[in-house]
Coordinates of C-alpha atoms in Angstrom, one line a residue:
X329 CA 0.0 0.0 0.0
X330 CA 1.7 3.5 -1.4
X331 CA 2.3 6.1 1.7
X332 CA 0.3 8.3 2.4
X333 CA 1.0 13.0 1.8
X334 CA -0.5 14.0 4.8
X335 CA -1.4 13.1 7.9
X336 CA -4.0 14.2 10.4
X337 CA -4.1 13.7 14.1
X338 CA -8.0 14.4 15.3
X339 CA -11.7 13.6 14.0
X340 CA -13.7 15.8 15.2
X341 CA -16.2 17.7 12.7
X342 CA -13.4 20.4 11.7
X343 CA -10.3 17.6 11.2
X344 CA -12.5 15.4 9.3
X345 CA -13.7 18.3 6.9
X346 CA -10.2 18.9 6.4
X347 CA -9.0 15.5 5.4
X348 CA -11.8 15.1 2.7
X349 CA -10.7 18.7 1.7
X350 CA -7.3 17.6 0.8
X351 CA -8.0 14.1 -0.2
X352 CA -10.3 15.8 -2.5
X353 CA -7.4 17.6 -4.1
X354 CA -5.9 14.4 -5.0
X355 CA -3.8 13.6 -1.9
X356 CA -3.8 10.6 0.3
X357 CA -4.2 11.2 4.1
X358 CA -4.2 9.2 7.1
X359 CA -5.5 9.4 10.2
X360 CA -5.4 8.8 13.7
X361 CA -7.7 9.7 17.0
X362 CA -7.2 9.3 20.6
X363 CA -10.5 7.6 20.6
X364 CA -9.5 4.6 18.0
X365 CA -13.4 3.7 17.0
X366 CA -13.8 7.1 16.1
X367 CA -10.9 6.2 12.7
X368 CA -13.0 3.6 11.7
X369 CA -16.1 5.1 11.9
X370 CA -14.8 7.8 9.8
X371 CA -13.2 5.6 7.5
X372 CA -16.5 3.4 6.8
X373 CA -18.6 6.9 6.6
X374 CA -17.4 10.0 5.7
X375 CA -14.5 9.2 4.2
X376 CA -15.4 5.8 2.4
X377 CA -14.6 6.3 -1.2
X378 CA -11.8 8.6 -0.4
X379 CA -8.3 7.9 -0.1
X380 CA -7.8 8.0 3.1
X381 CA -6.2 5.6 5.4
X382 CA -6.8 4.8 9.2
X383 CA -4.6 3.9 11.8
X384 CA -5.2 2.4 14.8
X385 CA -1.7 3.7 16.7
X386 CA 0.7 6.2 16.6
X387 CA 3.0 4.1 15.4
X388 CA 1.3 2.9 12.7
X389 CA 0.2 6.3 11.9
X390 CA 3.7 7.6 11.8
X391 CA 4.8 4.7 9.4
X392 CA 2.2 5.3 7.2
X393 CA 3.3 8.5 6.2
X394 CA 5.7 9.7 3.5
X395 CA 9.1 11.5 4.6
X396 CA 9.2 14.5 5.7
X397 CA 6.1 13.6 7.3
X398 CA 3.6 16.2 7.8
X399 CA 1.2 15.5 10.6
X400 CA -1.4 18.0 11.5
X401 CA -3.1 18.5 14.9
X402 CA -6.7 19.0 15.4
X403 CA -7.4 18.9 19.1
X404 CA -8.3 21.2 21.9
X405 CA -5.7 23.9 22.4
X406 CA -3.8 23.8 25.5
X407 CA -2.1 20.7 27.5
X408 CA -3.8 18.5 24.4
X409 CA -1.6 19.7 21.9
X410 CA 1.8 19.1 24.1
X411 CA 0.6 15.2 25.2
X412 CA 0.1 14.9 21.4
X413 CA 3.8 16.3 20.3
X414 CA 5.5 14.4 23.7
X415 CA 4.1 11.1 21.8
X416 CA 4.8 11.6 18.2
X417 CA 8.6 13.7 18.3
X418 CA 10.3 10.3 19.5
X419 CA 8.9 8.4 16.5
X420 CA 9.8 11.2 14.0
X421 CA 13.2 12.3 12.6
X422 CA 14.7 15.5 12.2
X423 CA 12.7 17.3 9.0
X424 CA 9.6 15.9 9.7
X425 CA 6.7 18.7 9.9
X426 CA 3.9 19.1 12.7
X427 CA 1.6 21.6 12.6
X428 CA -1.1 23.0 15.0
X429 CA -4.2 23.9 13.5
X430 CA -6.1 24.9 16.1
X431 CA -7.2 27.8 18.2
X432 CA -3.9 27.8 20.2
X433 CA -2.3 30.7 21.8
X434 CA 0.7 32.7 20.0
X435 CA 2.7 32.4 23.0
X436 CA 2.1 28.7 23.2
X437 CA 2.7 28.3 19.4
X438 CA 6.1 30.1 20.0
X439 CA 7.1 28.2 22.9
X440 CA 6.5 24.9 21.1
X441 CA 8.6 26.2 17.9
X442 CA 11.7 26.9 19.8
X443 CA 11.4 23.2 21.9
X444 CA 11.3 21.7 18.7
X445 CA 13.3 23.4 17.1
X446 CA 16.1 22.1 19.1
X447 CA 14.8 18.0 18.3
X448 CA 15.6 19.3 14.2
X449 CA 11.5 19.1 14.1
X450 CA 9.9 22.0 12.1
X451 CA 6.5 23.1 14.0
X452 CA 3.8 25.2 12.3
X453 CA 1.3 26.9 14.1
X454 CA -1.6 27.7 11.5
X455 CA -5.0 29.7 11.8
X456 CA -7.9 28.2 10.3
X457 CA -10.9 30.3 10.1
X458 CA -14.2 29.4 8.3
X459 CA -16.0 26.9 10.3
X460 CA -16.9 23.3 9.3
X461 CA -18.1 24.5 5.7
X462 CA -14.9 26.0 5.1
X463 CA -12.8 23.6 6.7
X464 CA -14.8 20.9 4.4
X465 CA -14.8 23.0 0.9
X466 CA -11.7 25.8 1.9
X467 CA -10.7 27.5 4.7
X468 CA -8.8 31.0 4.9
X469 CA -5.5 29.5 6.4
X470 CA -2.5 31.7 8.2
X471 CA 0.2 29.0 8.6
X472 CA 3.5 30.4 10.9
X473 CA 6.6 29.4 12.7
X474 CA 9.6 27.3 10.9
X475 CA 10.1 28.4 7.3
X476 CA 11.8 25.1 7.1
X477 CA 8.2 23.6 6.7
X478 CA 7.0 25.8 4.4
X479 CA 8.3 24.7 0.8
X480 CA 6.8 21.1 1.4
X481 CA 3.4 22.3 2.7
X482 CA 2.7 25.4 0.8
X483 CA 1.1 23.4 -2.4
X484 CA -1.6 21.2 -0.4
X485 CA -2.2 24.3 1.8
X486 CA -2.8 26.9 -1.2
X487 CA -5.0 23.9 -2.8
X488 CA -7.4 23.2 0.0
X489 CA -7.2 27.3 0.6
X490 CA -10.5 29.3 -0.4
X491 CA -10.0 31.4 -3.2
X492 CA -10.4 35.4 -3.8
X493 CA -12.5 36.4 -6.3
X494 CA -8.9 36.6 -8.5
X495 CA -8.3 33.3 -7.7
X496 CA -5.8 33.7 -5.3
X497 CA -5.2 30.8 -2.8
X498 CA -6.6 32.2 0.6
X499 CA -3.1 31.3 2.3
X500 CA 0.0 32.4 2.3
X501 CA 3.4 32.5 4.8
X502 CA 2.8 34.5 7.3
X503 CA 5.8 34.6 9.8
X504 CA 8.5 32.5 11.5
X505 CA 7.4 31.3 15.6
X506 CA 4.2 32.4 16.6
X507 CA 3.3 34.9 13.5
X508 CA 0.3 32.3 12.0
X509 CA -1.6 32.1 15.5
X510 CA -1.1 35.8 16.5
X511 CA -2.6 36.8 13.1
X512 CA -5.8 34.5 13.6
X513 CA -5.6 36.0 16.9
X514 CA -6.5 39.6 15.6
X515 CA -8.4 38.3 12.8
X516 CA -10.8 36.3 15.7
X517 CA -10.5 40.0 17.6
X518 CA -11.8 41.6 14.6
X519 CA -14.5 39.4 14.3
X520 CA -15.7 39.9 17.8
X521 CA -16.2 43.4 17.0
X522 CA -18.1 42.6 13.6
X523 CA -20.2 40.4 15.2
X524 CA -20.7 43.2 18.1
X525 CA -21.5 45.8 15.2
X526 CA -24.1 44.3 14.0
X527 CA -25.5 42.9 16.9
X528 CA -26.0 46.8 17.8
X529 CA -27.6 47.5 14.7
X530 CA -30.3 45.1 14.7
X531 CA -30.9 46.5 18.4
X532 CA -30.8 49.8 16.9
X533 CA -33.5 49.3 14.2
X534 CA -35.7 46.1 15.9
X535 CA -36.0 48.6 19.5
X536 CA -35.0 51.9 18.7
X537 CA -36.9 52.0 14.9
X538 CA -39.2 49.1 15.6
X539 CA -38.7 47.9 12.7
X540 CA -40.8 43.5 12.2
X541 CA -37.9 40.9 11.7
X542 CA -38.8 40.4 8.0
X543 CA -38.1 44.2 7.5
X544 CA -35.3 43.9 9.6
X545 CA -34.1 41.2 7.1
X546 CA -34.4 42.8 4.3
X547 CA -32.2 45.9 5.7
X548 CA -29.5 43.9 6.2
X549 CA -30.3 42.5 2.5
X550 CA -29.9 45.4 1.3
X551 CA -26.7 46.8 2.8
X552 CA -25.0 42.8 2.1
X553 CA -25.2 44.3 -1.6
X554 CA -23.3 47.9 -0.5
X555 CA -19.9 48.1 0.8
X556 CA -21.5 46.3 3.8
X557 CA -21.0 43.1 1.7
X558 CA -20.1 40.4 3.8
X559 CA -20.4 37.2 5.5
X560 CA -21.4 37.8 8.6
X561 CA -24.0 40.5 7.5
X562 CA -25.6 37.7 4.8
X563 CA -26.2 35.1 7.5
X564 CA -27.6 37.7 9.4
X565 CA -30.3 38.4 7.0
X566 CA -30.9 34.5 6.8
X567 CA -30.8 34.3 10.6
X568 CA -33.7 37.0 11.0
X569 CA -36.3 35.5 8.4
X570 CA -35.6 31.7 10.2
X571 CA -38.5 30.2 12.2
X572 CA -38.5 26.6 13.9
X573 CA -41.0 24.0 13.3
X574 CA -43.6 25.4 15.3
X575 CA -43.2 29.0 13.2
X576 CA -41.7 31.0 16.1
X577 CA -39.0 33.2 14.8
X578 CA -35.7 31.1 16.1
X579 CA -33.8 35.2 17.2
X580 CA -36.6 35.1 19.7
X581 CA -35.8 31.7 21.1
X582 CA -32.1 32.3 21.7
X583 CA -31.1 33.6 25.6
X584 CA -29.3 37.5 25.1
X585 CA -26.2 35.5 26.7
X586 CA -22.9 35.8 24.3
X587 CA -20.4 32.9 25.2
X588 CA -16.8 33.2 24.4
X589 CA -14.1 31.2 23.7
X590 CA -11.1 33.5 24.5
X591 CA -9.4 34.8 21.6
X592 CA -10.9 38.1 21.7
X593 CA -10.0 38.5 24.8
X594 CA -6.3 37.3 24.2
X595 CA -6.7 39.9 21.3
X596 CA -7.2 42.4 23.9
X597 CA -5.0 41.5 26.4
X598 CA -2.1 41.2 23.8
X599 CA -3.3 45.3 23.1
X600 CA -2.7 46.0 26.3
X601 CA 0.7 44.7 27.0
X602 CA 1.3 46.6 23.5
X603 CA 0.0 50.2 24.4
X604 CA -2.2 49.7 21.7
X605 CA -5.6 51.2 21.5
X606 CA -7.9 48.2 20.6
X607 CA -10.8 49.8 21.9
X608 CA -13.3 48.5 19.9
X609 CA -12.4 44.9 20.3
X610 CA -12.1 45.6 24.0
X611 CA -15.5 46.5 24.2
X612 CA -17.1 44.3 21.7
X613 CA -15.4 41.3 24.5
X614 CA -16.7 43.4 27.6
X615 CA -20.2 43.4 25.9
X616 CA -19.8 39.9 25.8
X617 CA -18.9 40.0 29.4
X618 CA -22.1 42.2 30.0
X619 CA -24.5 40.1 28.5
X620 CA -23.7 37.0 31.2
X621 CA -25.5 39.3 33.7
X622 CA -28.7 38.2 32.7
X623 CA -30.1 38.0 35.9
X624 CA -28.8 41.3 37.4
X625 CA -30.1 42.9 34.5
X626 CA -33.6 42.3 34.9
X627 CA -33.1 43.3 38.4
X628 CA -31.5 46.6 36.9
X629 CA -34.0 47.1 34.1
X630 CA -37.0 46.9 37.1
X631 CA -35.0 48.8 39.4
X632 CA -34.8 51.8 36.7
X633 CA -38.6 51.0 35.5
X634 CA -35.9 51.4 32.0
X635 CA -38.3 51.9 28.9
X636 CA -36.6 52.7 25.5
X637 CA -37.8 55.8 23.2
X638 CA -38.5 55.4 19.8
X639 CA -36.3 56.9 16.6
X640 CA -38.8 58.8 14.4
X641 CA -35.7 59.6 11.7
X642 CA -37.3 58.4 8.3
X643 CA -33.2 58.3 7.0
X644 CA -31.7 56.0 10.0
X645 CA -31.7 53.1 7.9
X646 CA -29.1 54.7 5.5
X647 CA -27.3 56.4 8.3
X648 CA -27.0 53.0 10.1
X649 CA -25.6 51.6 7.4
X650 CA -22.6 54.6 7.4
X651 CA -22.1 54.2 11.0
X652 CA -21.6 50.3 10.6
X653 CA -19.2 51.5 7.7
X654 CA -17.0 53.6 9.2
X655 CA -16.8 51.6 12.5
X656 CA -16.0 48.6 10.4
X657 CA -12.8 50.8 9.0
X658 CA -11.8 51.4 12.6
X659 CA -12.1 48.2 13.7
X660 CA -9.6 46.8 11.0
X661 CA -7.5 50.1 11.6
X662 CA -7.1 49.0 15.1
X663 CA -6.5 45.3 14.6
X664 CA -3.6 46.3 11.7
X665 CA -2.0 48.8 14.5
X666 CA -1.9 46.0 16.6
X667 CA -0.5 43.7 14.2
X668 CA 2.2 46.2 12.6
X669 CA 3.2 46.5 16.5
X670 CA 3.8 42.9 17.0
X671 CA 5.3 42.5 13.6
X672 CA 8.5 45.1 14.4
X673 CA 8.3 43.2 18.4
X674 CA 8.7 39.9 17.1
X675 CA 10.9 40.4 13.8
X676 CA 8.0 38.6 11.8
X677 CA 7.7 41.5 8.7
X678 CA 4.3 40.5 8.2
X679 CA 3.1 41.7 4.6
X680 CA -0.3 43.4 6.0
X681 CA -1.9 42.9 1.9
X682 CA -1.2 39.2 1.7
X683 CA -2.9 39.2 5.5
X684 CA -5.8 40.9 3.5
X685 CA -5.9 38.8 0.8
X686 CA -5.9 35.7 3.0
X687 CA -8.9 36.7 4.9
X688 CA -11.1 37.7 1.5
X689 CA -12.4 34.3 1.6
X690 CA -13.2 31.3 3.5
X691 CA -13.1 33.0 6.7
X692 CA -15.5 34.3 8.7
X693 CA -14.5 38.0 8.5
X694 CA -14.9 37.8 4.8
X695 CA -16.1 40.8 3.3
X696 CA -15.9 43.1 0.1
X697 CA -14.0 45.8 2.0
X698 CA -11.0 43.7 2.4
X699 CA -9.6 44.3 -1.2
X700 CA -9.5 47.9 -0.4
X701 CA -7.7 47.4 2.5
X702 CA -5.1 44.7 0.0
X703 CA -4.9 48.0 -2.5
X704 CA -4.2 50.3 0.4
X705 CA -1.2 48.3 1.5
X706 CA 0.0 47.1 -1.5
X707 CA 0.1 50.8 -2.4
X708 CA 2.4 51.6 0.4
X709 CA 3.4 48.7 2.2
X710 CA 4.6 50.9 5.2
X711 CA 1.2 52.4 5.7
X712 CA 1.1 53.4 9.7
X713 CA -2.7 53.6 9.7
X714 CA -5.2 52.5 7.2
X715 CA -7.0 56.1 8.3
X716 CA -3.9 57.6 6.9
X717 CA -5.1 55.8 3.3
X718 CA -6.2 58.2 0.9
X719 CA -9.2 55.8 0.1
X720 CA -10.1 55.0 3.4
X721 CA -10.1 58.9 4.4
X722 CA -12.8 59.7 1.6
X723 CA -14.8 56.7 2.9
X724 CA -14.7 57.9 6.9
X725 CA -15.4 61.6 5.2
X726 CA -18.3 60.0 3.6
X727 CA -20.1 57.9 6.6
X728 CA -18.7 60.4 9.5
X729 CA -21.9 62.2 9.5
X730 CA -23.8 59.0 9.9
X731 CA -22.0 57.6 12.8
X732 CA -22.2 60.8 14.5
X733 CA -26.2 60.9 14.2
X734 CA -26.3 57.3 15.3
X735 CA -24.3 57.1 18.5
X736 CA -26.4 60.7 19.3
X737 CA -29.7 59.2 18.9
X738 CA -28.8 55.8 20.4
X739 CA -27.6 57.8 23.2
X740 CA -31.1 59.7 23.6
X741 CA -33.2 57.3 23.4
X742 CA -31.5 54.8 26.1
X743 CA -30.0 52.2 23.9
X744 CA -26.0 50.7 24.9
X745 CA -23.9 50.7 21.6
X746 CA -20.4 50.3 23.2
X747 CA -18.8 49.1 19.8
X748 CA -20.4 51.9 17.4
X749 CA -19.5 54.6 20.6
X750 CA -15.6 53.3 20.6
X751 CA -15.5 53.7 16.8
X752 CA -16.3 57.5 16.8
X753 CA -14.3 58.1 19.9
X754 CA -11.2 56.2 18.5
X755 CA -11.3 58.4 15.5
X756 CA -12.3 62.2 17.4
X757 CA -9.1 61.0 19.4
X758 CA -7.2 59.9 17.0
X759 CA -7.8 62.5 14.5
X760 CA -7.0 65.6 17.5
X761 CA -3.5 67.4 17.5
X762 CA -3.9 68.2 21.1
X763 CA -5.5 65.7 23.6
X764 CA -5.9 66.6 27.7
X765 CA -3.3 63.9 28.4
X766 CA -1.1 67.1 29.5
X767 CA -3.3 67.7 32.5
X768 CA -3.3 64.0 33.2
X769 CA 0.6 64.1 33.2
X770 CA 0.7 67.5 35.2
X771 CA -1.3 65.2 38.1
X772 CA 0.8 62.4 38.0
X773 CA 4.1 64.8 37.7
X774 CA 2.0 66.8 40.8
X775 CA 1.3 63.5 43.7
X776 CA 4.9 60.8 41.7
X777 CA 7.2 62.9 40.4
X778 CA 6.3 61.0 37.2
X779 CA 7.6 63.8 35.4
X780 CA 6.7 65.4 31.8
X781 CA 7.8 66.1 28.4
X782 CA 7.7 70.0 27.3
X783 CA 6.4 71.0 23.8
X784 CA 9.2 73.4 23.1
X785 CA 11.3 70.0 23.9
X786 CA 12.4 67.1 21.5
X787 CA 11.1 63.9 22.1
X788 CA 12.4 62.3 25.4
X789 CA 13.5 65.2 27.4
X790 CA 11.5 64.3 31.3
X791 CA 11.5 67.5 33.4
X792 CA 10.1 67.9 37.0
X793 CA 8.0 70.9 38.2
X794 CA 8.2 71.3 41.8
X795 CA 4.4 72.5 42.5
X796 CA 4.3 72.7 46.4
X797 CA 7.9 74.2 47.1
X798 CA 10.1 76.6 45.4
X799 CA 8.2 76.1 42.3
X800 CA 11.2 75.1 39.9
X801 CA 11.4 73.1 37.0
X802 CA 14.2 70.5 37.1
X803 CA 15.2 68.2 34.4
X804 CA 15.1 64.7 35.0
X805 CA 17.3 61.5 33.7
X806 CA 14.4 58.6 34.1
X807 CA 11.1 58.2 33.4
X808 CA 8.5 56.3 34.9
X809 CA 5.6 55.6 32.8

């Protein structure tokens, strides 16, 4: 029996997808799960007809597999992924391939590369994004850490890859170490805050317009076919006209409680520790947060007898649709400031078009919008801020009006838009010469001796201002942030 291209540790729904994904594109895979009844269900099921080949051990896994061998994990992230790598290193050689597809953290992802790394074992740590359907038919796919690995898995990748309307494979190298899983990192922040968007707009238009759900589905119809156009807004319009087999509307069946899985938040806590503004994604993951208080807030919402007004603006449709725009821009801004950071941190020189071009299709961010941000960096590849783009500035020129009647009405009449809010107060702050950080540095300066930086100074200089006593200015050698 021939050997088999590729191998594939873990059947769940997403690994099996996979396997008949590339075994459609003409390669032969095995596989191998902890739980061994699961192989040959799969290969009497799903995968009968295919060529695929199951294996009942490791070892017998491992030999079944063409040098290098490439095996690919799909299990849980965390301590699942080491057991797995502690089992299969001693029955590889040096030049065989693993890779971790799965939701793992950068840090872990980085970790793992340098361990192996010293065994002469190349490790990938690849984001897949696009659920089962794109997992099964192709995925977007951010593959990272040895470049070793790449040459011998960049053909079966770029095959099973969802394609841009050009035809572009969906995948391409994204960085040595942890670049792969820190880029599906911020592409699963960004999505948080889509998802949050949106959420805010059919609040906006079901309580604050009262808009019926089949009216409410046709609006976001309507903007899927505008520069809205977009994954996430097309199943929305599906999810809204959905009833179940009794003919209840299924939106009005689902609990207001938003579960998580924890890359937003890692997307957010990686900000952080950047100095990075991510203040959209922050509060699209503390909305998240919010919405677990289920309880407390019906206690609130009686406590504050809370009744919402109603918006009489004939035109808020169309301004919605702007204010979604231009918060969508700052969103991605955000997320590419966050990247660009960690690129020049880490040494990865991640190419922020081929990014772009890798999330136009198959994943779950997948949108129109994303080959304009492609043009704007292939245009200057050292683009600081996509707001800096001329293209993007004519856009936010165009739907600033919008976002500022939105968040002002959603404000009147008692509706919590923390995502659309963060948008326009990124960009006033952003877009302001002069912000009152001065004052907050003349406190801190006033009760630490935290000291400041003068404007008729360059860069750097830290002076001292003695407010209580002899009220001098002295210069100062350190500076603590």
């Amino acid at each position: 029996m021939s050997q088999a291209d590729f191998g594939l540790i873990g059947l769940a729904v997403m690994g099996q997808n996979l396997v008949l994904n590339i075994a459609d594109n003409g390669y032969k895979v095995a596989v191998f799960n902890r739980t061994v009844s699961k192989v040959d269900d799969f290969i009497q099921g799903p995968a009968k007809g295919f060529s695929v080949i199951g294996a009942h051990t490791l070892e017998e896994f491992i030999k079944s597999l063409k040098r290098p061998r490439k095996v690919m994990l799909m299990v849980k992230a965390g301590e699942a992924v080491d057991q797995f790598i502690d089992k299969i290193v001693p029955l590889l050689e040096a030049g065989d391939i693993i890779i971790d597809g799965g939701n793992s953290k950068f840090t872990d992802t980085q970790r793992r590369y340098e361990k192996l790394k010293e065994n002469k074992i190349l490790f990938i740590g690849t984001g897949i994004s696009g659920g089962e359907e794109g997992a099964r038919h192709g995925p977007s796919i951010m593959p990272g850490g040895h470049p070793d690995a790449w040459p011998h898995i960049k053909e079966i990748f770029q095959k099973i890859a969802a394609k841009s309307e050009d035809g572009d494979p969906c995948c391409n190298w994204v960085g040595e170490g942890g670049a792969g899983h820190y880029v599906k990192m911020v592409h699963n922040g960004i999505e948080y805050g889509d998802m949050q968007l949106i959420s805010e707009a059919y609040d906006l238009l079901r309580y604050g317009s009262g808009l019926e759900l089949d009216m409410l589905s046709h609006v976001f119809d309507k903007y899927n076919k505008g520069v809205l156009g977009s994954y996430l807004i097309e199943i929305t319009a599906k999810i809204l006209l959905t009833k179940d087999s009794s003919g209840k509307y299924m939106i009005d069946q689902i609990l207001d409680v938003a579960g998580q899985k924890g890359t937003g938040k890692w997307t957010a806590i990686s900000a952080l520790d950047k100095d990075m503004p991510l203040t959209l994604i922050a509060e699209a993951v503390y909305a998240r947060n919010l919405s677990s208080f289920k309880e407390e807030r019906q206690i609130a919402n009686k406590a504050y007898n809370k009744k919402t007004e109603k918006i009489e603006d004939s035109s808020f449709i169309n301004h919605l649709e702007s204010a979604l725009y231009a918060s969508k821009i700052m969103s991605y801004a955000q997320g590419f400031m966050l990247m660009r950071k960690a690129s020049e941190e880490f040494n990865w020189n991640l190419d922020f078009g081929s990014i772009a071009l890798m999330w136009r299709g198959g994943c779950i961010i997948r949108s129109k919008f994303l080959a304009d941000i492609k043009k704007a960096y292939d245009k200057n590849k050292d683009l600081k801020n996509l707001l800096l783009d001329d293209f993007f500035k004519e856009a936010i020129k165009n739907a600033e009006a919008g976002l500022r009647k939105v968040v002002s009405e959603a404000a009147l009449i008692g509706i919590g838009i923390p995502c659309l809010s963060a948008a326009l107060s990124f960009f006033d702050g952003y877009t302001r010469a002069n912000l009152p950080a001065n004052l907050i540095q003349a406190q801190r300066d006033f009760f630490g001796a935290h000291t400041y930086e003068r404007i008729d100074e360059k860069r750097g200089i830290h002076f001292h201002f003695d407010w209580l006593k002899d009220k001098k200015e002295y210069s100062s050698k350190t500076y603590n942030v």
